Amino acid sequence: MCGRLNIIADPLIHIVSDALGLTFNTQTSLDLRPSEGIAAIAAKAQQLTQVNAHWGIQPQWSKKLIINAQVETAATKKTFAQAYHHQRVVIPCSGWYEWSSAPTGTKQKYLFSHKRAKPLFMAGLQLIDDDGQPKFVTLTTSPNPWCADYHHRMPLLIPSYHCQQWLRAESQIDNVDFTATMQDWLTVKAA
């Protein structure tokens, strides 16, 4: 799920900077892949700051790169619990890709993006690897009925006005179900 991202630097850098009150900078990558560098926003010392890191972790016990964590279990899983409670991030992007055989019947790549070309803010976690380097995983959730037609998971998307609450791990945000409103924000097209 959500194994590729779409990043369009302009207007993303301007909109994110204005919406979150910081100077955000990123590079355009129309097909950003796991293990590649990505820009995220974190809260440090009561201020929002940009953190650049690679997407995905590979713990010693895993034979493959882990790029996503399920939000339903991240708070209690040993690999993610510390980051879930203390090192949350949002990853601004222009969209994400899914490969699906629905509704056409043949495997097709689809781009999910905001209907009005606004940034999407994916919830994520920052983890530190064995070399002390930051890495990110994105959080996934159950899809709304519309996204379920394409995949059994979708990113946990945070509205811009809730980003600071999410980043500061304020408990009331944990129980908000954003997936129901995502249908109003999203558009999908064959890529």
Tab-separated table of C-alpha atoms in Angstrom:
chain	number	residue	atom	x	y	z
A	1	MET	CA	0.000	0.000	0.000
A	2	CYS	CA	1.172	3.458	-0.829
A	3	GLY	CA	4.563	2.377	-2.111
A	4	ARG	CA	5.187	5.404	-4.302
A	5	LEU	CA	4.654	9.129	-3.768
A	6	ASN	CA	4.168	12.066	-6.090
A	7	ILE	CA	5.991	15.257	-5.056
A	8	ILE	CA	5.597	18.455	-7.097
A	9	ALA	CA	7.819	21.053	-5.416
A	10	ASP	CA	6.013	24.096	-6.801
A	11	PRO	CA	3.395	24.822	-5.450
A	12	LEU	CA	3.945	22.288	-2.589
A	13	ILE	CA	6.735	24.277	-0.913
A	14	HIS	CA	4.703	27.496	-0.894
A	15	ILE	CA	1.430	26.009	0.325
A	16	VAL	CA	3.068	23.901	3.059
A	17	SER	CA	5.194	26.832	4.245
A	18	ASP	CA	2.134	29.083	4.482
A	19	ALA	CA	-0.153	26.461	6.042
A	20	LEU	CA	2.298	25.381	8.752
A	21	GLY	CA	4.246	28.604	9.307
A	22	LEU	CA	7.748	27.410	8.451
A	23	THR	CA	10.092	27.388	5.487
A	24	PHE	CA	9.530	24.076	3.734
A	25	ASN	CA	11.712	22.899	0.871
A	26	THR	CA	11.560	19.767	-1.248
A	27	GLN	CA	12.499	18.507	-4.682
A	28	THR	CA	10.096	17.365	-7.372
A	29	SER	CA	9.886	13.598	-7.727
A	30	LEU	CA	6.970	12.350	-9.763
A	31	ASP	CA	7.556	8.741	-8.645
A	32	LEU	CA	9.351	8.805	-5.276
A	33	ARG	CA	10.201	5.274	-4.166
A	34	PRO	CA	10.970	3.635	-0.839
A	35	SER	CA	14.586	4.121	0.336
A	36	GLU	CA	14.758	7.510	-1.398
A	37	GLY	CA	15.099	10.799	0.474
A	38	ILE	CA	11.964	12.651	1.471
A	39	ALA	CA	11.147	15.845	3.379
A	40	ALA	CA	8.870	15.709	6.419
A	41	ILE	CA	7.734	18.037	9.183
A	42	ALA	CA	8.324	17.309	12.874
A	43	ALA	CA	7.739	19.211	16.119
A	44	LYS	CA	10.902	19.987	18.066
A	45	ALA	CA	11.094	22.256	21.080
A	46	GLN	CA	7.520	23.474	20.476
A	47	GLN	CA	8.338	24.528	16.903
A	48	LEU	CA	7.728	22.871	13.579
A	49	THR	CA	10.829	21.985	11.633
A	50	GLN	CA	11.705	20.160	8.434
A	51	VAL	CA	13.481	16.815	8.688
A	52	ASN	CA	15.009	15.148	5.639
A	53	ALA	CA	15.462	11.393	5.757
A	54	HIS	CA	15.007	8.209	3.787
A	55	TRP	CA	11.685	6.434	3.456
A	56	GLY	CA	11.688	3.023	5.084
A	57	ILE	CA	13.447	1.110	7.836
A	58	GLN	CA	15.037	-2.319	7.882
A	59	PRO	CA	15.258	-3.652	11.424
A	60	GLN	CA	17.729	-6.475	12.022
A	61	TRP	CA	14.867	-8.969	12.275
A	62	SER	CA	13.413	-8.024	8.876
A	63	LYS	CA	14.580	-9.277	5.498
A	64	LYS	CA	12.874	-6.415	3.673
A	65	LEU	CA	12.405	-2.677	3.929
A	66	ILE	CA	9.381	-1.614	5.995
A	67	ILE	CA	7.775	1.546	4.613
A	68	ASN	CA	4.372	1.566	6.351
A	69	ALA	CA	2.931	0.858	9.781
A	70	GLN	CA	-0.715	0.294	10.612
A	71	VAL	CA	-2.038	3.130	12.749
A	72	GLU	CA	-4.304	0.690	14.601
A	73	THR	CA	-1.283	-1.139	16.100
A	74	ALA	CA	1.644	1.324	15.857
A	75	ALA	CA	1.150	2.638	19.401
A	76	THR	CA	1.773	-0.799	20.895
A	77	LYS	CA	4.144	-2.546	18.467
A	78	LYS	CA	7.694	-2.663	19.789
A	79	THR	CA	9.179	-1.378	16.518
A	80	PHE	CA	6.951	1.697	16.353
A	81	ALA	CA	5.622	2.514	19.856
A	82	GLN	CA	8.376	4.947	20.899
A	83	ALA	CA	8.124	6.870	17.616
A	84	TYR	CA	4.336	6.860	17.712
A	85	HIS	CA	4.304	8.537	21.110
A	86	HIS	CA	7.292	10.863	20.664
A	87	GLN	CA	8.508	11.176	17.061
A	88	ARG	CA	5.552	11.770	14.795
A	89	VAL	CA	5.925	13.463	11.434
A	90	VAL	CA	3.743	14.579	8.567
A	91	ILE	CA	4.971	13.993	5.057
A	92	PRO	CA	3.628	16.582	2.620
A	93	CYS	CA	3.072	15.207	-0.849
A	94	SER	CA	1.125	15.923	-3.992
A	95	GLY	CA	-0.301	12.407	-4.111
A	96	TRP	CA	0.352	8.692	-3.882
A	97	TYR	CA	0.094	5.743	-6.230
A	98	GLU	CA	-1.678	2.414	-5.971
A	99	TRP	CA	-1.659	-0.475	-8.411
A	100	SER	CA	-5.008	-2.111	-8.791
A	101	SER	CA	-7.013	-4.255	-11.142
A	102	ALA	CA	-10.217	-2.481	-10.087
A	103	PRO	CA	-12.289	-1.160	-11.730
A	104	THR	CA	-10.781	-2.048	-15.145
A	105	GLY	CA	-9.918	-5.714	-14.507
A	106	THR	CA	-6.279	-5.274	-15.617
A	107	LYS	CA	-3.400	-4.128	-13.378
A	108	GLN	CA	-3.223	-0.337	-13.582
A	109	LYS	CA	-1.288	2.380	-11.709
A	110	TYR	CA	-3.537	5.061	-10.169
A	111	LEU	CA	-2.607	8.470	-8.770
A	112	PHE	CA	-4.565	9.693	-5.739
A	113	SER	CA	-4.352	13.448	-5.199
A	114	HIS	CA	-6.292	16.381	-3.782
A	115	LYS	CA	-9.199	17.563	-5.934
A	116	ARG	CA	-7.966	21.162	-5.784
A	117	ALA	CA	-4.240	20.354	-6.172
A	118	LYS	CA	-3.581	21.030	-2.472
A	119	PRO	CA	-0.932	19.113	-0.528
A	120	LEU	CA	-1.799	15.909	1.260
A	121	PHE	CA	-0.259	15.466	4.705
A	122	MET	CA	0.498	11.809	5.402
A	123	ALA	CA	0.940	10.814	9.017
A	124	GLY	CA	4.272	9.172	9.654
A	125	LEU	CA	6.828	8.168	12.244
A	126	GLN	CA	10.485	9.070	12.488
A	127	LEU	CA	12.796	6.278	13.575
A	128	ILE	CA	16.562	6.317	14.013
A	129	ASP	CA	18.539	3.511	12.366
A	130	ASP	CA	21.617	1.753	13.777
A	131	ASP	CA	23.868	4.441	12.251
A	132	GLY	CA	21.959	7.237	14.002
A	133	GLN	CA	20.295	8.376	10.768
A	134	PRO	CA	16.597	9.330	10.734
A	135	LYS	CA	14.212	7.213	8.663
A	136	PHE	CA	10.467	7.522	8.092
A	137	VAL	CA	7.558	5.160	7.771
A	138	THR	CA	4.101	6.290	6.742
A	139	LEU	CA	0.999	5.245	8.655
A	140	THR	CA	-1.868	3.454	6.988
A	141	THR	CA	-5.485	2.999	7.998
A	142	SER	CA	-8.591	1.212	6.785
A	143	PRO	CA	-9.762	2.804	3.555
A	144	ASN	CA	-12.928	4.757	3.131
A	145	PRO	CA	-15.436	3.011	0.822
A	146	TRP	CA	-14.191	4.942	-2.208
A	147	CYS	CA	-10.508	4.054	-1.745
A	148	ALA	CA	-11.412	0.455	-0.887
A	149	ASP	CA	-12.283	-0.035	-4.542
A	150	TYR	CA	-8.537	0.260	-5.259
A	151	HIS	CA	-6.716	-1.055	-2.169
A	152	HIS	CA	-7.394	-2.572	1.274
A	153	ARG	CA	-5.336	0.173	3.036
A	154	MET	CA	-4.848	3.901	2.547
A	155	PRO	CA	-2.516	6.489	4.079
A	156	LEU	CA	-3.619	8.194	7.266
A	157	LEU	CA	-4.105	11.713	5.936
A	158	ILE	CA	-4.098	14.597	8.391
A	159	PRO	CA	-5.923	17.839	7.495
A	160	SER	CA	-3.497	20.779	7.598
A	161	TYR	CA	-5.409	22.345	10.497
A	162	HIS	CA	-4.772	19.194	12.614
A	163	CYS	CA	-1.072	18.775	11.763
A	164	GLN	CA	0.236	20.499	14.874
A	165	GLN	CA	-2.001	18.384	17.120
A	166	TRP	CA	-0.820	15.213	15.397
A	167	LEU	CA	2.844	16.218	15.620
A	168	ARG	CA	2.614	17.056	19.303
A	169	ALA	CA	0.926	13.694	19.999
A	170	GLU	CA	-2.117	15.330	21.557
A	171	SER	CA	-4.431	12.484	22.431
A	172	GLN	CA	-7.670	13.876	21.009
A	173	ILE	CA	-6.341	13.546	17.473
A	174	ASP	CA	-5.787	9.793	17.918
A	175	ASN	CA	-9.499	9.103	17.981
A	176	VAL	CA	-10.521	11.251	15.006
A	177	ASP	CA	-11.542	9.256	11.941
A	178	PHE	CA	-10.380	11.213	8.909
A	179	THR	CA	-11.047	8.483	6.359
A	180	ALA	CA	-14.748	9.324	6.103
A	181	THR	CA	-14.001	12.835	4.841
A	182	MET	CA	-11.192	11.830	2.473
A	183	GLN	CA	-13.652	11.084	-0.306
A	184	ASP	CA	-14.493	14.787	-0.417
A	185	TRP	CA	-10.804	15.676	-0.857
A	186	LEU	CA	-9.470	13.028	-3.189
A	187	THR	CA	-9.458	12.408	-6.872
A	188	VAL	CA	-8.053	9.373	-8.636
A	189	LYS	CA	-6.858	8.934	-12.180
A	190	ALA	CA	-4.975	6.328	-14.146
A	191	ALA	CA	-1.276	7.191	-14.205
